């Protein structure tokens, strides 16, 4: 195993945990050994499974391998049906899907279907451990809107470590409503997934994880950006209009993505569905776990760069420390021979499901806390879970896999308020459902947030209300998770469990 628990611990000790804020690493880019935009963007394999008795069957194997990200340096990694990350799984709404997850790793893992509306026993969370050498075969129906989703490891206390090593991949769901819109849909040609992640490399080529003091508190930040596992990639645009499906698959980094030439992009989808209407945006801000689909229109023979700009919203005093303050290129787009036309988009894309707040059966609130402020003050704080996580809690409680925190009635419409009294933005994610954002500090959501979501960035001092209905799947024993999608926060306890019962 590339990064053992002991190694992580040793790294932490070497970095002088407890030594105060002085251990901060500047998150500057160090892609020195890679020429900028010299590598063609890697396009993940498209896996559409095989149809057998009306069930779409997928065979996935989690495995360890070596991946060359930097020339001449091999990095031990893990992936699905390959050495790093995994294929795009494409499902169609209404169909039955069965996935065989064969764990060929030398350790236990799980595969969680982030954003999918599935029974708790098929969710792939911390309760569905796939032990070393075994195969787990969840089966479920695709009962949701078209969109970009993803799968990733969700092993209790090891999610950050396993996702960092590479255990993640995209899922595309299509439905009739979305394909009828005439949006770019040719996979790898004008419909391109971009899994955006950041990593740090050690001199021996290995990924560096949790070796710097702020990694646990602020969340792990890398100084090399990977897009589908490619360092500093370019993409030869084939059509004048290209659909980019953006997935922030990073452990903790927030991206603020736009074009280097300042032209707006057209956002058409959020996490769990298309938007009601296309929205022109200068930049698209994505927290860990969040997705957005954008359309880029380019004339032939032009070059522009998809770029991440500093995240000023979560900013203030904490911005530098949170490490979201850099500007860096994500993907160079070269439209040398782009063909095709650019037709006007429909004014209305889809009708996004919504729920009437007046009909809510139940309200709950969730307060996100980090013990870090104690740490900032000098003592205490750092001695949370595992002696180093700080007090990462929700409603004052750190995750306990034996404890059910919330019980939801099947079919209930609920309003959840998520409060963030901390100085960092937290991406709050709920399993099993898609929700709508009702308001942020009382203000209605902006047009780009008028789609289905499963993860929402809650900014410092903010209180965000979401609404959803818990349909279809009851299970009196097996819970679903809700948690911060900064994986180091999740692993340190900023997670809770709910069950849905009939
Ligand atoms: Cu993306 Cu609970 O996970
Ligand atoms: Cu999830
Ligand atoms: Cu968090």
CSV table of C-alpha atoms and ligand atoms in Angstrom, one decimal:
chain,number,residue,atom,x,y,z
A,1,UNK,CA,0.0,0.0,0.0
A,2,UNK,CA,1.4,3.3,-1.0
A,3,UNK,CA,0.4,5.4,2.0
A,4,UNK,CA,-0.1,3.5,5.2
A,5,UNK,CA,-1.7,4.9,8.2
A,6,UNK,CA,1.7,4.9,10.0
A,7,UNK,CA,3.3,6.7,7.2
A,8,UNK,CA,0.7,9.4,7.3
A,9,UNK,CA,1.2,9.7,10.9
A,10,UNK,CA,4.9,9.9,10.5
A,11,UNK,CA,4.5,12.6,7.9
A,12,UNK,CA,2.4,14.6,10.2
A,13,UNK,CA,4.9,14.3,13.0
A,14,UNK,CA,7.7,15.2,10.7
A,15,UNK,CA,5.8,18.3,9.6
A,16,UNK,CA,5.6,19.3,13.2
A,17,UNK,CA,2.0,19.1,14.0
A,18,UNK,CA,1.2,21.2,17.0
A,19,UNK,CA,4.0,23.5,16.2
A,20,UNK,CA,1.6,26.3,15.2
A,21,UNK,CA,0.7,28.0,12.0
A,22,UNK,CA,4.3,28.3,11.0
A,23,UNK,CA,4.1,24.9,9.3
A,24,UNK,CA,2.1,26.3,6.5
A,25,UNK,CA,3.3,25.3,3.0
A,26,UNK,CA,2.8,27.8,0.3
A,27,UNK,CA,0.6,26.1,-2.4
A,28,UNK,CA,2.7,27.4,-5.3
A,29,UNK,CA,2.8,25.5,-8.5
A,30,UNK,CA,5.8,23.3,-9.1
A,31,UNK,CA,5.2,21.8,-12.5
A,32,UNK,CA,8.7,22.7,-13.4
A,33,UNK,CA,9.4,19.4,-15.0
A,34,UNK,CA,6.4,19.6,-17.3
A,35,UNK,CA,6.2,22.0,-20.2
A,36,UNK,CA,3.0,23.9,-20.0
A,37,UNK,CA,0.3,22.4,-22.2
A,38,UNK,CA,2.6,19.8,-23.7
A,39,UNK,CA,0.3,16.8,-22.9
A,40,UNK,CA,-2.9,15.9,-24.7
A,41,UNK,CA,-5.8,15.6,-22.2
A,42,UNK,CA,-6.5,12.1,-21.2
A,43,UNK,CA,-10.1,11.1,-21.9
A,44,UNK,CA,-11.4,8.4,-19.6
A,45,UNK,CA,-12.7,5.3,-21.2
A,46,UNK,CA,-16.4,5.2,-21.7
A,47,UNK,CA,-18.0,2.1,-20.1
A,48,UNK,CA,-21.6,1.5,-21.1
A,49,UNK,CA,-21.7,-2.0,-19.5
A,50,UNK,CA,-23.3,-5.0,-21.2
A,51,UNK,CA,-27.0,-5.7,-21.4
A,52,UNK,CA,-28.2,-9.0,-20.0
A,53,UNK,CA,-31.9,-9.7,-19.4
A,54,UNK,CA,-32.6,-6.0,-19.4
A,55,UNK,CA,-30.0,-5.3,-16.7
A,56,UNK,CA,-27.0,-3.2,-17.6
A,57,UNK,CA,-24.0,-4.9,-16.0
A,58,UNK,CA,-20.7,-3.3,-15.2
A,59,UNK,CA,-17.5,-5.1,-14.2
A,60,UNK,CA,-15.2,-2.9,-12.1
A,61,UNK,CA,-12.0,-3.9,-10.4
A,62,UNK,CA,-10.3,-1.7,-7.9
A,63,UNK,CA,-6.6,-2.1,-8.3
A,64,UNK,CA,-3.1,-0.8,-7.5
A,65,UNK,CA,-0.6,0.3,-10.1
A,66,UNK,CA,2.0,2.8,-11.2
A,67,UNK,CA,1.1,6.0,-13.1
A,68,UNK,CA,3.5,8.4,-14.8
A,69,UNK,CA,2.2,11.9,-14.3
A,70,UNK,CA,5.6,13.7,-14.4
A,71,UNK,CA,8.1,12.6,-17.1
A,72,UNK,CA,10.4,9.9,-15.8
A,73,UNK,CA,8.7,9.6,-12.4
A,74,UNK,CA,6.4,6.8,-11.5
A,75,UNK,CA,3.8,7.3,-8.9
A,76,UNK,CA,2.1,4.4,-7.0
A,77,UNK,CA,-1.6,4.9,-7.5
A,78,UNK,CA,-4.9,3.1,-7.3
A,79,UNK,CA,-7.8,3.1,-9.8
A,80,UNK,CA,-10.8,1.3,-11.2
A,81,UNK,CA,-10.0,-0.9,-14.2
A,82,UNK,CA,-6.7,0.9,-14.5
A,83,UNK,CA,-4.0,2.4,-12.5
A,84,UNK,CA,-5.5,5.8,-11.7
A,85,UNK,CA,-9.1,7.0,-11.6
A,86,UNK,CA,-11.7,4.9,-13.5
A,87,UNK,CA,-13.9,4.8,-16.6
A,88,UNK,CA,-16.9,7.0,-17.2
A,89,UNK,CA,-19.9,4.9,-16.4
A,90,UNK,CA,-22.9,5.8,-18.5
A,91,UNK,CA,-26.4,4.9,-17.3
A,92,UNK,CA,-29.8,5.7,-18.8
A,93,UNK,CA,-32.7,6.8,-16.7
A,94,UNK,CA,-35.2,4.0,-16.1
A,95,UNK,CA,-32.8,1.2,-16.5
A,96,UNK,CA,-31.7,-1.5,-14.1
A,97,UNK,CA,-28.0,-1.4,-13.3
A,98,UNK,CA,-25.8,-4.0,-11.7
A,99,UNK,CA,-22.2,-3.3,-10.8
A,100,UNK,CA,-19.7,-5.9,-9.8
A,101,UNK,CA,-17.0,-4.2,-7.7
A,102,UNK,CA,-14.1,-6.6,-7.4
A,103,UNK,CA,-11.6,-5.4,-4.9
A,104,UNK,CA,-8.1,-6.3,-6.1
A,105,UNK,CA,-6.4,-3.8,-3.8
A,106,UNK,CA,-4.3,-5.1,-1.0
A,107,UNK,CA,-6.7,-3.4,1.5
A,108,UNK,CA,-10.4,-2.8,2.1
A,109,UNK,CA,-12.3,-0.2,0.2
A,110,UNK,CA,-15.8,1.0,-0.8
A,111,UNK,CA,-17.2,2.5,-3.9
A,112,UNK,CA,-19.9,5.2,-3.3
A,113,UNK,CA,-22.1,6.5,-6.1
A,114,UNK,CA,-22.1,10.2,-5.3
A,115,UNK,CA,-25.4,11.8,-6.2
A,116,UNK,CA,-27.2,8.6,-7.1
A,117,UNK,CA,-30.6,8.0,-5.7
A,118,UNK,CA,-30.2,4.3,-4.6
A,119,UNK,CA,-31.2,2.0,-1.7
A,120,UNK,CA,-28.9,2.4,1.4
A,121,UNK,CA,-27.5,-1.1,1.0
A,122,UNK,CA,-26.3,-0.1,-2.6
A,123,UNK,CA,-24.9,3.3,-1.6
A,124,UNK,CA,-21.3,2.2,-1.2
A,125,UNK,CA,-20.8,4.3,1.9
A,126,UNK,CA,-18.8,3.3,5.0
A,127,UNK,CA,-21.2,0.4,5.8
A,128,UNK,CA,-20.6,-1.3,2.4
A,129,UNK,CA,-17.0,-2.2,2.8
A,130,UNK,CA,-15.6,-4.4,0.0
A,131,UNK,CA,-13.0,-6.4,1.8
A,132,UNK,CA,-9.8,-7.2,0.1
A,133,UNK,CA,-10.3,-9.9,-2.5
A,134,UNK,CA,-14.1,-9.9,-2.5
A,135,UNK,CA,-16.7,-8.7,-5.0
A,136,UNK,CA,-19.7,-6.5,-4.1
A,137,UNK,CA,-22.6,-6.4,-6.5
A,138,UNK,CA,-25.1,-3.7,-5.8
A,139,UNK,CA,-28.1,-3.5,-8.2
A,140,UNK,CA,-30.4,-0.5,-8.5
A,141,UNK,CA,-32.7,1.3,-10.9
A,142,UNK,CA,-31.7,4.7,-12.3
A,143,UNK,CA,-34.5,6.9,-11.0
A,144,UNK,CA,-33.3,10.4,-11.6
A,145,UNK,CA,-32.5,13.2,-14.0
A,146,UNK,CA,-29.7,13.3,-16.5
A,147,UNK,CA,-26.4,14.8,-15.2
A,148,UNK,CA,-22.8,14.2,-14.1
A,149,UNK,CA,-22.2,12.2,-11.0
A,150,UNK,CA,-19.3,10.3,-9.7
A,151,UNK,CA,-18.0,7.3,-7.8
A,152,UNK,CA,-15.3,7.3,-5.2
A,153,UNK,CA,-14.0,5.5,-2.2
A,154,UNK,CA,-15.8,6.2,1.1
A,155,UNK,CA,-14.0,4.0,3.5
A,156,UNK,CA,-14.4,5.2,7.1
A,157,UNK,CA,-11.5,7.5,8.1
A,158,UNK,CA,-9.7,6.7,4.8
A,159,UNK,CA,-11.7,8.4,2.2
A,160,UNK,CA,-9.2,11.3,1.7
A,161,UNK,CA,-6.3,8.9,1.4
A,162,UNK,CA,-8.0,6.6,-1.1
A,163,UNK,CA,-9.4,9.3,-3.2
A,164,UNK,CA,-6.0,11.1,-3.3
A,165,UNK,CA,-4.5,7.8,-4.5
A,166,UNK,CA,-6.9,7.7,-7.3
A,167,UNK,CA,-10.1,5.9,-6.4
A,168,UNK,CA,-12.7,7.9,-8.2
A,169,UNK,CA,-14.4,8.2,-11.6
A,170,UNK,CA,-17.3,10.0,-13.4
A,171,UNK,CA,-20.8,8.8,-14.0
A,172,UNK,CA,-23.0,10.2,-16.7
A,173,UNK,CA,-26.8,9.7,-16.6
A,174,UNK,CA,-28.7,10.5,-19.7
A,175,UNK,CA,-32.5,10.7,-20.2
A,176,UNK,CA,-34.8,11.4,-23.1
A,177,UNK,CA,-35.5,14.9,-21.9
A,178,UNK,CA,-31.9,15.9,-22.0
A,179,UNK,CA,-30.9,14.2,-25.3
A,180,UNK,CA,-33.9,15.9,-27.0
A,181,UNK,CA,-32.3,19.3,-26.4
A,182,UNK,CA,-29.6,19.0,-29.0
A,183,UNK,CA,-26.8,19.7,-26.6
A,184,UNK,CA,-23.3,18.4,-27.5
A,185,UNK,CA,-23.4,14.7,-26.7
A,186,UNK,CA,-20.7,12.9,-28.6
A,187,UNK,CA,-18.5,11.4,-25.9
A,188,UNK,CA,-14.8,12.4,-26.2
A,189,UNK,CA,-15.6,14.6,-29.2
A,190,UNK,CA,-17.8,17.4,-28.1
A,191,UNK,CA,-18.8,16.0,-24.7
A,192,UNK,CA,-15.8,15.9,-22.4
A,193,UNK,CA,-15.6,15.1,-18.7
A,194,UNK,CA,-13.0,17.0,-16.7
A,195,UNK,CA,-12.1,15.5,-13.4
A,196,UNK,CA,-10.2,18.3,-11.7
A,197,UNK,CA,-7.8,17.4,-8.8
A,198,UNK,CA,-4.7,18.7,-7.1
A,199,UNK,CA,-1.8,16.7,-5.9
A,200,UNK,CA,1.6,17.1,-4.3
A,201,UNK,CA,4.5,14.9,-5.4
A,202,UNK,CA,7.4,13.7,-3.3
A,203,UNK,CA,10.9,13.6,-4.8
A,204,UNK,CA,10.6,9.8,-5.3
A,205,UNK,CA,7.5,10.3,-7.4
A,206,UNK,CA,5.0,9.2,-4.7
A,207,UNK,CA,2.0,11.3,-3.9
A,208,UNK,CA,2.5,13.3,-0.7
A,209,UNK,CA,-0.5,13.3,1.6
A,210,UNK,CA,-1.1,14.9,5.0
A,211,UNK,CA,2.6,15.8,5.5
A,212,UNK,CA,1.9,19.5,6.0
A,213,UNK,CA,0.4,20.9,9.1
A,214,UNK,CA,-2.6,22.6,7.5
A,215,UNK,CA,-3.6,19.5,5.5
A,216,UNK,CA,-5.9,18.2,8.3
A,217,UNK,CA,-7.4,21.5,9.3
A,218,UNK,CA,-7.7,23.4,6.0
A,219,UNK,CA,-8.0,20.2,3.9
A,220,UNK,CA,-5.3,18.7,1.8
A,221,UNK,CA,-4.1,21.1,-1.0
A,222,UNK,CA,-1.8,20.1,-3.9
A,223,UNK,CA,0.4,22.2,-6.0
A,224,UNK,CA,0.1,20.3,-9.2
A,225,UNK,CA,-3.3,20.2,-11.0
A,226,UNK,CA,-4.4,17.0,-12.6
A,227,UNK,CA,-7.2,16.9,-15.2
A,228,UNK,CA,-8.4,13.4,-15.8
A,229,UNK,CA,-4.9,12.5,-14.4
A,230,UNK,CA,-3.1,14.7,-16.9
A,231,UNK,CA,-0.7,17.4,-15.9
A,232,UNK,CA,-0.9,20.7,-17.8
A,233,UNK,CA,-3.1,19.3,-20.6
A,234,UNK,CA,-4.3,20.8,-23.9
A,235,UNK,CA,-7.4,19.6,-25.8
A,236,UNK,CA,-7.8,19.9,-29.5
A,237,UNK,CA,-11.4,21.2,-29.8
A,238,UNK,CA,-13.2,19.4,-32.6
A,239,UNK,CA,-16.5,21.2,-32.7
A,240,UNK,CA,-17.3,24.9,-32.4
A,241,UNK,CA,-19.4,24.2,-29.4
A,242,UNK,CA,-18.0,21.9,-26.7
A,243,UNK,CA,-19.7,20.6,-23.6
A,244,UNK,CA,-17.3,20.4,-20.6
A,245,UNK,CA,-18.6,18.4,-17.7
A,246,UNK,CA,-16.6,19.7,-14.7
A,247,UNK,CA,-16.2,17.6,-11.6
A,248,UNK,CA,-14.3,18.9,-8.7
A,249,UNK,CA,-12.8,15.7,-7.5
A,250,UNK,CA,-10.3,17.3,-5.2
A,251,UNK,CA,-10.0,16.6,-1.5
A,252,UNK,CA,-10.5,20.2,-0.4
A,253,UNK,CA,-9.7,22.8,-3.1
A,254,UNK,CA,-12.3,25.2,-4.4
A,255,UNK,CA,-12.0,26.2,-8.0
A,256,UNK,CA,-13.3,29.3,-9.7
A,257,UNK,CA,-13.2,28.4,-13.3
A,258,UNK,CA,-13.5,30.7,-16.4
A,259,UNK,CA,-11.8,31.4,-19.7
A,260,UNK,CA,-8.4,33.2,-19.8
A,261,UNK,CA,-9.7,35.6,-22.5
A,262,UNK,CA,-12.5,36.8,-20.1
A,263,UNK,CA,-15.4,35.7,-22.3
A,264,UNK,CA,-18.3,34.1,-20.4
A,265,UNK,CA,-19.1,30.4,-20.4
A,266,UNK,CA,-22.6,29.1,-20.5
A,267,UNK,CA,-23.5,26.9,-17.6
A,268,UNK,CA,-26.3,24.4,-18.4
A,269,UNK,CA,-26.2,22.0,-15.4
A,270,UNK,CA,-25.5,21.8,-11.7
A,271,UNK,CA,-24.8,18.7,-9.6
A,272,UNK,CA,-27.9,16.6,-10.3
A,273,UNK,CA,-29.7,18.0,-13.3
A,274,UNK,CA,-29.7,20.5,-16.1
A,275,UNK,CA,-30.6,24.0,-15.0
A,276,UNK,CA,-34.0,25.5,-15.9
A,277,UNK,CA,-32.3,27.9,-18.2
A,278,UNK,CA,-28.7,28.3,-19.5
A,279,UNK,CA,-26.8,30.9,-17.6
A,280,UNK,CA,-23.9,33.1,-18.8
A,281,UNK,CA,-21.1,33.2,-16.3
A,282,UNK,CA,-17.7,34.8,-16.0
A,283,UNK,CA,-16.6,32.1,-13.6
A,284,UNK,CA,-18.0,28.9,-12.2
A,285,UNK,CA,-17.2,28.2,-8.6
A,286,UNK,CA,-17.0,24.6,-7.6
A,287,UNK,CA,-16.4,23.1,-4.1
A,288,UNK,CA,-15.1,19.6,-3.6
A,289,UNK,CA,-17.7,17.1,-4.8
A,290,UNK,CA,-19.7,19.7,-6.9
A,291,UNK,CA,-20.2,19.5,-10.6
A,292,UNK,CA,-21.2,21.9,-13.3
A,293,UNK,CA,-21.6,21.5,-17.1
A,294,UNK,CA,-20.6,24.3,-19.3
A,295,UNK,CA,-20.7,25.0,-23.0
A,296,UNK,CA,-17.7,26.7,-24.7
A,297,UNK,CA,-18.2,28.3,-28.1
A,298,UNK,CA,-14.9,28.8,-30.0
A,299,UNK,CA,-14.2,29.9,-33.6
A,300,UNK,CA,-11.8,27.9,-35.6
A,301,UNK,CA,-8.1,28.7,-35.1
A,302,UNK,CA,-8.3,30.2,-31.7
A,303,UNK,CA,-6.7,29.3,-28.4
A,304,UNK,CA,-8.0,30.0,-24.9
A,305,UNK,CA,-7.3,28.5,-21.5
A,306,UNK,CA,-9.8,27.2,-19.0
A,307,UNK,CA,-8.3,28.8,-15.8
A,308,UNK,CA,-9.0,28.7,-12.1
A,309,UNK,CA,-9.1,32.1,-10.4
A,310,UNK,CA,-8.6,32.9,-6.7
A,311,UNK,CA,-11.6,32.1,-4.6
A,312,UNK,CA,-12.4,35.4,-3.1
A,313,UNK,CA,-15.7,34.5,-1.5
A,314,UNK,CA,-14.4,32.2,1.1
A,315,UNK,CA,-11.6,34.6,1.4
A,316,UNK,CA,-11.0,37.3,3.9
A,317,UNK,CA,-8.2,36.7,6.3
A,318,UNK,CA,-8.4,33.0,5.8
A,319,UNK,CA,-8.0,33.0,2.1
A,320,UNK,CA,-4.2,32.6,1.9
A,321,UNK,CA,-4.4,29.9,4.6
A,322,UNK,CA,-7.2,28.0,3.0
A,323,UNK,CA,-5.0,27.9,-0.1
A,324,UNK,CA,-7.6,28.8,-2.7
A,325,UNK,CA,-5.9,32.0,-3.6
A,326,UNK,CA,-3.9,31.0,-6.6
A,327,UNK,CA,-4.5,31.5,-10.3
A,328,UNK,CA,-3.6,28.5,-12.5
A,329,UNK,CA,-4.4,27.0,-15.9
A,330,UNK,CA,-6.6,23.9,-16.0
A,331,UNK,CA,-6.9,23.1,-19.7
A,332,UNK,CA,-5.7,24.8,-22.9
A,333,UNK,CA,-8.4,24.7,-25.6
A,334,UNK,CA,-7.1,24.8,-29.2
A,335,UNK,CA,-9.7,25.0,-31.9
A,336,UNK,CA,-7.5,24.7,-35.0
A,337,UNK,CA,-10.0,22.7,-37.1
A,338,UNK,CA,-13.2,23.1,-35.1
A,339,UNK,CA,-16.2,22.3,-37.3
A,340,UNK,CA,-19.9,22.4,-36.9
A,341,UNK,CA,-22.2,25.2,-36.0
A,342,UNK,CA,-23.4,27.1,-33.0
A,343,UNK,CA,-27.2,27.0,-32.8
A,344,UNK,CA,-29.1,29.1,-30.3
A,345,UNK,CA,-29.8,27.3,-27.1
A,346,UNK,CA,-33.4,26.7,-26.0
A,347,UNK,CA,-34.5,29.4,-23.6
A,348,UNK,CA,-35.7,26.7,-21.3
A,349,UNK,CA,-33.8,23.5,-20.7
A,350,UNK,CA,-35.9,21.4,-18.4
A,351,UNK,CA,-38.4,21.7,-15.6
A,352,UNK,CA,-36.4,21.1,-12.4
A,353,UNK,CA,-38.3,19.2,-9.7
A,354,UNK,CA,-39.2,21.4,-6.8
A,355,UNK,CA,-40.9,21.1,-3.4
A,356,UNK,CA,-43.1,23.6,-1.7
A,357,UNK,CA,-41.7,24.8,1.6
A,358,UNK,CA,-45.2,25.2,2.9
A,359,UNK,CA,-45.6,21.5,2.6
A,360,UNK,CA,-42.5,20.6,4.6
A,361,UNK,CA,-43.1,17.9,7.1
A,362,UNK,CA,-40.0,18.5,9.1
A,363,UNK,CA,-37.1,21.0,9.6
A,364,UNK,CA,-33.6,20.1,10.9
A,365,UNK,CA,-30.5,22.1,11.3
A,366,UNK,CA,-26.9,21.2,11.1
A,367,UNK,CA,-24.1,23.3,12.5
A,368,UNK,CA,-20.6,22.6,11.1
A,369,UNK,CA,-17.7,23.1,13.5
A,370,UNK,CA,-14.0,22.7,13.5
A,371,UNK,CA,-11.9,22.6,16.6
A,372,UNK,CA,-9.4,24.6,14.7
A,373,UNK,CA,-10.3,27.9,16.3
A,374,UNK,CA,-9.1,26.5,19.5
A,375,UNK,CA,-5.9,25.6,17.8
A,376,UNK,CA,-5.5,29.0,16.4
A,377,UNK,CA,-5.8,30.4,19.9
A,378,UNK,CA,-2.9,28.3,21.0
A,379,UNK,CA,-3.9,25.1,22.8
A,380,UNK,CA,-6.7,22.5,22.7
A,381,UNK,CA,-8.5,22.1,19.5
A,382,UNK,CA,-5.9,19.9,17.9
A,383,UNK,CA,-6.5,17.0,20.2
A,384,UNK,CA,-9.7,15.8,18.5
A,385,UNK,CA,-10.3,12.5,16.8
A,386,UNK,CA,-7.1,10.6,16.2
A,387,UNK,CA,-5.2,13.3,18.2
A,388,UNK,CA,-4.8,15.5,15.2
A,389,UNK,CA,-8.1,16.2,13.4
A,390,UNK,CA,-9.3,19.0,15.6
A,391,UNK,CA,-12.9,18.9,16.6
A,392,UNK,CA,-14.6,18.3,13.3
A,393,UNK,CA,-18.2,17.9,14.2
A,394,UNK,CA,-21.8,18.4,13.1
A,395,UNK,CA,-24.1,19.6,15.8
A,396,UNK,CA,-21.3,19.1,18.2
A,397,UNK,CA,-20.8,15.4,17.5
A,398,UNK,CA,-18.0,13.7,15.6
A,399,UNK,CA,-19.1,10.8,13.3
A,400,UNK,CA,-19.8,7.6,15.1
A,401,UNK,CA,-20.5,4.7,12.8
A,402,UNK,CA,-22.6,3.0,15.5
A,403,UNK,CA,-24.9,6.1,16.0
A,404,UNK,CA,-27.9,7.1,13.9
A,405,UNK,CA,-28.1,10.8,14.1
A,406,UNK,CA,-31.3,11.5,12.2
A,407,UNK,CA,-34.4,9.5,11.3
A,408,UNK,CA,-36.4,10.5,8.3
A,409,UNK,CA,-39.8,9.3,7.2
A,410,UNK,CA,-40.1,7.9,3.8
A,411,UNK,CA,-41.8,10.4,1.5
A,412,UNK,CA,-41.2,13.3,3.9
A,413,UNK,CA,-40.5,16.8,2.5
A,414,UNK,CA,-37.8,18.3,4.7
A,415,UNK,CA,-36.0,21.6,5.0
A,416,UNK,CA,-32.4,21.3,6.3
A,417,UNK,CA,-30.6,24.4,7.4
A,418,UNK,CA,-26.8,24.2,7.3
A,419,UNK,CA,-24.9,26.7,9.4
A,420,UNK,CA,-21.3,27.5,9.1
A,421,UNK,CA,-19.9,29.5,12.0
A,422,UNK,CA,-16.3,28.7,10.9
A,423,UNK,CA,-13.9,30.9,8.8
A,424,UNK,CA,-13.7,28.2,6.1
A,425,UNK,CA,-16.2,27.3,3.4
A,426,UNK,CA,-17.5,23.7,3.8
A,427,UNK,CA,-19.2,21.7,0.9
A,428,UNK,CA,-22.1,20.0,2.6
A,429,UNK,CA,-23.2,16.8,0.9
A,430,UNK,CA,-26.2,14.6,1.4
A,431,UNK,CA,-26.4,11.0,0.2
A,432,UNK,CA,-29.5,9.4,-1.4
A,433,UNK,CA,-31.3,12.5,-2.6
A,434,UNK,CA,-31.0,15.6,-4.8
A,435,UNK,CA,-32.1,18.9,-3.3
A,436,UNK,CA,-33.0,22.4,-4.2
A,437,UNK,CA,-31.4,25.4,-2.5
A,438,UNK,CA,-34.1,27.5,-0.8
A,439,UNK,CA,-31.9,30.4,0.3
A,440,UNK,CA,-28.5,31.6,1.5
A,441,UNK,CA,-28.7,33.8,4.5
A,442,UNK,CA,-32.3,34.4,3.5
A,443,UNK,CA,-31.5,35.5,-0.1
A,444,UNK,CA,-32.9,33.4,-2.9
A,445,UNK,CA,-30.5,31.3,-5.0
A,446,UNK,CA,-28.9,32.8,-8.1
A,447,UNK,CA,-29.9,31.4,-11.5
A,448,UNK,CA,-27.0,29.0,-11.7
A,449,UNK,CA,-28.2,27.4,-8.4
A,450,UNK,CA,-31.6,26.7,-9.8
A,451,UNK,CA,-30.9,23.1,-10.6
A,452,UNK,CA,-30.7,19.9,-8.5
A,453,UNK,CA,-27.8,19.7,-6.1
A,454,UNK,CA,-26.4,17.2,-3.7
A,455,UNK,CA,-23.5,19.2,-2.5
A,456,UNK,CA,-23.6,22.9,-1.5
A,457,UNK,CA,-20.8,25.2,-0.5
A,458,UNK,CA,-21.7,26.9,2.7
A,459,UNK,CA,-19.5,30.0,3.1
A,460,UNK,CA,-18.1,31.4,6.4
A,461,UNK,CA,-20.9,32.8,8.4
A,462,UNK,CA,-23.5,31.5,6.1
A,463,UNK,CA,-26.7,29.7,6.7
A,464,UNK,CA,-28.1,27.8,3.7
A,465,UNK,CA,-31.5,26.2,3.6
A,466,UNK,CA,-32.2,23.3,1.3
A,467,UNK,CA,-35.4,21.4,0.5
A,468,UNK,CA,-35.9,17.8,-0.7
A,469,UNK,CA,-38.2,14.8,-0.4
A,470,UNK,CA,-36.9,11.4,0.7
A,471,UNK,CA,-38.5,9.1,-1.7
A,472,UNK,CA,-38.5,5.4,-2.7
A,473,UNK,CA,-36.1,3.7,-0.4
A,474,UNK,CA,-36.6,2.8,3.2
A,475,UNK,CA,-34.2,0.7,5.3
A,476,UNK,CA,-34.6,0.6,9.0
A,477,UNK,CA,-31.0,-0.5,9.6
A,478,UNK,CA,-28.7,0.9,7.0
A,479,UNK,CA,-28.0,4.6,7.1
A,480,UNK,CA,-27.0,7.2,4.6
A,481,UNK,CA,-24.4,9.8,5.2
A,482,UNK,CA,-24.3,13.6,5.2
A,483,UNK,CA,-21.0,15.3,5.6
A,484,UNK,CA,-18.5,17.9,4.6
A,485,UNK,CA,-16.9,17.0,1.3
A,486,UNK,CA,-13.5,18.3,2.4
A,487,UNK,CA,-12.4,14.8,2.7
A,488,UNK,CA,-10.0,15.5,5.6
A,489,UNK,CA,-12.9,17.0,7.5
A,490,UNK,CA,-15.1,14.0,6.7
A,491,UNK,CA,-12.4,11.6,7.8
A,492,UNK,CA,-11.9,13.5,11.0
A,493,UNK,CA,-15.6,13.4,11.9
A,494,UNK,CA,-17.6,16.1,10.2
A,495,UNK,CA,-20.1,13.5,9.1
A,496,UNK,CA,-23.4,12.1,10.4
A,497,UNK,CA,-25.8,9.3,9.5
A,498,UNK,CA,-29.5,9.3,8.8
A,499,UNK,CA,-31.9,6.4,8.1
A,500,UNK,CA,-35.1,6.6,6.0
A,501,UNK,CA,-37.9,4.5,7.5
A,502,UNK,CA,-41.3,3.6,6.2
B,1,LIG,CU1,-19.0,12.1,-2.5
B,1,LIG,CU2,-20.4,10.8,1.0
B,1,LIG,O1,-19.6,11.4,-0.7
B,2,LIG,CU1,-22.4,10.9,-1.8
B,3,LIG,CU1,-15.4,21.0,6.1
